Amino acid sequence: MRRRVASSAKPNPAHFSLAKLEQRLEDRLFLCTQNVDDLHEQAGSMRVIHMHGELFKSRCEWCSRPPFRDTQTYDLPAEIPRCECGGRIRPHICWFGEVPFELDRIFGALDECTMFMAVGTSGVVEPAASFVAHVGGRARAIYVGLEEPANRSSFTECHLGKAGEVLRKLFAQTT
Ligand SMILES: [Zn+2]
């Protein structure tokens, strides 16, 4: 069901702004998302860290077969596909209670960053909600979104509005 819904979604202006920013900054931009869709990639982003995994990938629950692209949808109740090893094939997404992906790389980037920006996130879901606290005043910390996040006090700046519009203005000032 989630794949069906996500496959009709299109990138919004914020996705395109971030893709354009990457063209300018290249690997100086570390883009990490909690979203499991591929809208950043559709907008042209090349280096996206999906900390909660990717909806259009699957993997074996047991063996080390790497995650693979999978757009298959199922009518429930569906027979769960099996890997060659006998393990069940599952979506390559982080379910509640599982550890998010790439945390070492993410915290490495947080340690190094000079500017931290959170876009359109509630500031509630951990561990992402603590990223701004990890930056801890060392870097300029900017929030962009429609409403103040739960962790507002950890940010040095809060820009409320539609992410696409706010980002376009913010990035126009950056060189
Ligand atoms: Zn397997």
GROMACS .gro file of N, CA and C in nm, residues 63-148:
model
  258
   63CYS      N    1   2.010  -1.319   0.549
   63CYS     CA    2   2.145  -1.330   0.494
   63CYS      C    3   2.199  -1.193   0.454
   64SER      N    4   2.322  -1.191   0.401
   64SER     CA    5   2.389  -1.064   0.375
   64SER      C    6   2.367  -1.015   0.232
   65ARG      N    7   2.276  -1.079   0.160
   65ARG     CA    8   2.239  -1.029   0.027
   65ARG      C    9   2.205  -0.880   0.039
   66PRO      N   10   2.272  -0.795  -0.040
   66PRO     CA   11   2.250  -0.651  -0.021
   66PRO      C   12   2.108  -0.609  -0.061
   67PRO      N   13   2.060  -0.499  -0.003
   67PRO     CA   14   1.928  -0.449  -0.041
   67PRO      C   15   1.922  -0.425  -0.192
   68PHE      N   16   1.809  -0.452  -0.252
   68PHE     CA   17   1.794  -0.439  -0.398
   68PHE      C   18   1.669  -0.359  -0.429
   69ARG      N   19   1.669  -0.294  -0.547
   69ARG     CA   20   1.552  -0.214  -0.587
   69ARG      C   21   1.432  -0.307  -0.604
   70ASP      N   22   1.317  -0.265  -0.550
   70ASP     CA   23   1.199  -0.350  -0.551
   70ASP      C   24   1.074  -0.261  -0.551
   71THR      N   25   1.004  -0.261  -0.664
   71THR     CA   26   0.884  -0.178  -0.674
   71THR      C   27   0.757  -0.263  -0.668
   72GLN      N   28   0.777  -0.391  -0.641
   72GLN     CA   29   0.664  -0.484  -0.638
   72GLN      C   30   0.560  -0.443  -0.533
   73THR      N   31   0.432  -0.449  -0.570
   73THR     CA   32   0.326  -0.429  -0.471
   73THR      C   33   0.245  -0.557  -0.460
   74TYR      N   34   0.174  -0.570  -0.348
   74TYR     CA   35   0.102  -0.695  -0.321
   74TYR      C   36  -0.040  -0.666  -0.279
   75ASP      N   37  -0.130  -0.756  -0.316
   75ASP     CA   38  -0.265  -0.751  -0.261
   75ASP      C   39  -0.266  -0.841  -0.139
   76LEU      N   40  -0.316  -0.789  -0.029
   76LEU     CA   41  -0.315  -0.866   0.095
   76LEU      C   42  -0.436  -0.958   0.100
   77PRO      N   43  -0.427  -1.076   0.161
   77PRO     CA   44  -0.306  -1.129   0.223
   77PRO      C   45  -0.212  -1.183   0.115
   78ALA      N   46  -0.086  -1.140   0.121
   78ALA     CA   47   0.010  -1.181   0.019
   78ALA      C   48   0.103  -1.288   0.074
   79GLU      N   49   0.149  -1.374  -0.014
   79GLU     CA   50   0.252  -1.467   0.027
   79GLU      C   51   0.384  -1.391   0.028
   80ILE      N   52   0.454  -1.399   0.138
   80ILE     CA   53   0.577  -1.321   0.150
   80ILE      C   54   0.686  -1.385   0.064
   81PRO      N   55   0.748  -1.308  -0.026
   81PRO     CA   56   0.852  -1.366  -0.111
   81PRO      C   57   0.972  -1.412  -0.027
   82ARG      N   58   1.040  -1.515  -0.079
   82ARG     CA   59   1.154  -1.572  -0.006
   82ARG      C   60   1.283  -1.549  -0.081
   83CYS      N   61   1.389  -1.533  -0.007
   83CYS     CA   62   1.525  -1.526  -0.061
   83CYS      C   63   1.572  -1.667  -0.094
   84GLU      N   64   1.680  -1.676  -0.173
   84GLU     CA   65   1.738  -1.807  -0.203
   84GLU      C   66   1.774  -1.884  -0.076
   85CYS      N   67   1.809  -1.811   0.030
   85CYS     CA   68   1.851  -1.876   0.155
   85CYS      C   69   1.731  -1.925   0.237
   86GLY      N   70   1.610  -1.890   0.194
   86GLY     CA   71   1.491  -1.931   0.269
   86GLY      C   72   1.434  -1.820   0.355
   87GLY      N   73   1.514  -1.715   0.378
   87GLY     CA   74   1.467  -1.604   0.460
   87GLY      C   75   1.357  -1.526   0.389
   88ARG      N   76   1.276  -1.458   0.467
   88ARG     CA   77   1.170  -1.377   0.407
   88ARG      C   78   1.227  -1.245   0.356
   89ILE      N   79   1.173  -1.200   0.242
   89ILE     CA   80   1.211  -1.069   0.188
   89ILE      C   81   1.126  -0.963   0.257
   90ARG      N   82   1.191  -0.859   0.305
   90ARG     CA   83   1.122  -0.752   0.377
   90ARG      C   84   1.159  -0.618   0.317
   91PRO      N   85   1.078  -0.517   0.340
   91PRO     CA   86   1.114  -0.383   0.292
   91PRO      C   87   1.241  -0.335   0.362
   92HIS      N   88   1.322  -0.261   0.287
   92HIS     CA   89   1.446  -0.208   0.345
   92HIS      C   90   1.415  -0.076   0.416
   93ILE      N   91   1.327  -0.086   0.514
   93ILE     CA   92   1.295   0.033   0.594
   93ILE      C   93   1.308  -0.002   0.741
   94CYS      N   94   1.326   0.101   0.820
   94CYS     CA   95   1.350   0.086   0.963
   94CYS      C   96   1.216   0.086   1.034
   95TRP      N   97   1.181  -0.028   1.090
   95TRP     CA   98   1.054  -0.036   1.162
   95TRP      C   99   1.073   0.013   1.306
   96PHE      N  100   0.963   0.045   1.372
   96PHE     CA  101   0.973   0.091   1.511
   96PHE      C  102   1.050  -0.010   1.594
   97GLY      N  103   1.144   0.041   1.673
   97GLY     CA  104   1.224  -0.046   1.758
   97GLY      C  105   1.354  -0.089   1.693
   98GLU      N  106   1.369  -0.067   1.561
   98GLU     CA  107   1.494  -0.102   1.493
   98GLU      C  108   1.588   0.019   1.491
   99VAL      N  109   1.716  -0.010   1.479
   99VAL     CA  110   1.815   0.097   1.479
   99VAL      C  111   1.822   0.160   1.339
  100PRO      N  112   1.814   0.294   1.331
  100PRO     CA  113   1.824   0.359   1.199
  100PRO      C  114   1.959   0.329   1.132
  101PHE      N  115   1.962   0.352   1.002
  101PHE     CA  116   2.082   0.324   0.922
  101PHE      C  117   2.181   0.440   0.929
  102GLU      N  118   2.307   0.407   0.905
  102GLU     CA  119   2.412   0.508   0.877
  102GLU      C  120   2.437   0.604   0.993
  103LEU      N  121   2.410   0.563   1.116
  103LEU     CA  122   2.425   0.657   1.227
  103LEU      C  123   2.570   0.702   1.245
  104ASP      N  124   2.666   0.615   1.216
  104ASP     CA  125   2.807   0.655   1.230
  104ASP      C  126   2.840   0.770   1.135
  105ARG      N  127   2.797   0.755   1.011
  105ARG     CA  128   2.823   0.861   0.913
  105ARG      C  129   2.749   0.990   0.951
  106ILE      N  130   2.628   0.974   1.000
  106ILE     CA  131   2.548   1.092   1.035
  106ILE      C  132   2.613   1.167   1.151
  107PHE      N  133   2.653   1.096   1.255
  107PHE     CA  134   2.713   1.165   1.369
  107PHE      C  135   2.851   1.220   1.332
  108GLY      N  136   2.920   1.153   1.240
  108GLY     CA  137   3.046   1.208   1.189
  108GLY      C  138   3.023   1.342   1.120
  109ALA      N  139   2.918   1.348   1.040
  109ALA     CA  140   2.885   1.473   0.970
  109ALA      C  141   2.842   1.581   1.068
  110LEU      N  142   2.768   1.540   1.171
  110LEU     CA  143   2.725   1.639   1.273
  110LEU      C  144   2.845   1.696   1.346
  111ASP      N  145   2.945   1.611   1.371
  111ASP     CA  146   3.066   1.658   1.439
  111ASP      C  147   3.140   1.762   1.357
  112GLU      N  148   3.133   1.749   1.224
  112GLU     CA  149   3.214   1.834   1.136
  112GLU      C  150   3.139   1.957   1.086
  113CYS      N  151   3.007   1.958   1.094
  113CYS     CA  152   2.932   2.058   1.019
  113CYS      C  153   2.949   2.199   1.076
  114THR      N  154   2.943   2.296   0.987
  114THR     CA  155   2.946   2.436   1.029
  114THR      C  156   2.808   2.499   1.018
  115MET      N  157   2.719   2.433   0.946
  115MET     CA  158   2.581   2.478   0.939
  115MET      C  159   2.490   2.357   0.940
  116PHE      N  160   2.393   2.360   1.031
  116PHE     CA  161   2.299   2.249   1.043
  116PHE      C  162   2.161   2.302   1.010
  117MET      N  163   2.088   2.229   0.928
  117MET     CA  164   1.953   2.273   0.893
  117MET      C  165   1.857   2.155   0.901
  118ALA      N  166   1.746   2.175   0.971
  118ALA     CA  167   1.640   2.074   0.976
  118ALA      C  168   1.521   2.130   0.901
  119VAL      N  169   1.466   2.049   0.812
  119VAL     CA  170   1.356   2.097   0.727
  119VAL      C  171   1.232   2.009   0.748
  120GLY      N  172   1.123   2.073   0.789
  120GLY     CA  173   0.993   2.007   0.791
  120GLY      C  174   0.985   1.884   0.879
  121THR      N  175   1.051   1.887   0.992
  121THR     CA  176   1.046   1.773   1.082
  121THR      C  177   0.993   1.820   1.216
  122SER      N  178   0.923   1.732   1.286
  122SER     CA  179   0.851   1.772   1.407
  122SER      C  180   0.943   1.794   1.527
  123GLY      N  181   1.066   1.742   1.519
  123GLY     CA  182   1.155   1.751   1.635
  123GLY      C  183   1.114   1.658   1.747
  124VAL      N  184   1.042   1.553   1.713
  124VAL     CA  185   0.993   1.459   1.814
  124VAL      C  186   1.057   1.321   1.797
  125VAL      N  187   1.073   1.276   1.671
  125VAL     CA  188   1.118   1.139   1.646
  125VAL      C  189   1.269   1.129   1.668
  126GLU      N  190   1.307   1.041   1.760
  126GLU     CA  191   1.449   1.018   1.787
  126GLU      C  192   1.501   0.910   1.694
  127PRO      N  193   1.632   0.908   1.662
  127PRO     CA  194   1.734   0.998   1.715
  127PRO      C  195   1.744   1.132   1.642
  128ALA      N  196   1.671   1.151   1.532
  128ALA     CA  197   1.689   1.272   1.452
  128ALA      C  198   1.661   1.399   1.534
  129ALA      N  199   1.567   1.389   1.628
  129ALA     CA  200   1.532   1.507   1.707
  129ALA      C  201   1.650   1.557   1.790
  130SER      N  202   1.746   1.470   1.817
  130SER     CA  203   1.862   1.509   1.898
  130SER      C  204   1.980   1.557   1.816
  131PHE      N  205   1.970   1.552   1.684
  131PHE     CA  206   2.083   1.593   1.601
  131PHE      C  207   2.122   1.738   1.629
  132VAL      N  208   2.022   1.824   1.642
  132VAL     CA  209   2.053   1.966   1.663
  132VAL      C  210   2.123   1.986   1.798
  133ALA      N  211   2.083   1.910   1.899
  133ALA     CA  212   2.149   1.921   2.029
  133ALA      C  213   2.293   1.870   2.019
  134HIS      N  214   2.316   1.771   1.935
  134HIS     CA  215   2.451   1.717   1.916
  134HIS      C  216   2.543   1.822   1.856
  135VAL      N  217   2.487   1.904   1.768
  135VAL     CA  218   2.565   2.013   1.708
  135VAL      C  219   2.600   2.116   1.816
  136GLY      N  220   2.508   2.130   1.910
  136GLY     CA  221   2.534   2.199   2.036
  136GLY      C  222   2.593   2.339   2.029
  137GLY      N  223   2.543   2.426   1.945
  137GLY     CA  224   2.590   2.564   1.945
  137GLY      C  225   2.722   2.585   1.871
  138ARG      N  226   2.787   2.478   1.827
  138ARG     CA  227   2.911   2.489   1.750
  138ARG      C  228   2.883   2.543   1.611
  139ALA      N  229   2.766   2.507   1.558
  139ALA     CA  230   2.731   2.544   1.421
  139ALA      C  231   2.602   2.625   1.422
  140ARG      N  232   2.585   2.704   1.317
  140ARG     CA  233   2.458   2.774   1.297
  140ARG      C  234   2.349   2.667   1.278
  141ALA      N  235   2.244   2.674   1.357
  141ALA     CA  236   2.139   2.571   1.351
  141ALA      C  237   2.008   2.635   1.308
  142ILE      N  238   1.961   2.597   1.191
  142ILE     CA  239   1.846   2.661   1.128
  142ILE      C  240   1.731   2.562   1.117
  143TYR      N  241   1.613   2.606   1.159
  143TYR     CA  242   1.494   2.523   1.138
  143TYR      C  243   1.408   2.585   1.029
  144VAL      N  244   1.355   2.502   0.940
  144VAL     CA  245   1.263   2.547   0.835
  144VAL      C  246   1.142   2.455   0.836
  145GLY      N  247   1.023   2.513   0.848
  145GLY     CA  248   0.903   2.431   0.845
  145GLY      C  249   0.781   2.515   0.871
  146LEU      N  250   0.665   2.451   0.863
  146LEU     CA  251   0.539   2.524   0.878
  146LEU      C  252   0.514   2.567   1.023
  147GLU      N  253   0.555   2.483   1.117
  147GLU     CA  254   0.528   2.511   1.258
  147GLU      C  255   0.656   2.494   1.339
  148GLU      N  256   0.659   2.563   1.454
  148GLU     CA  257   0.775   2.548   1.543
  148GLU      C  258   0.788   2.402   1.585
   0.00000   0.00000   0.00000
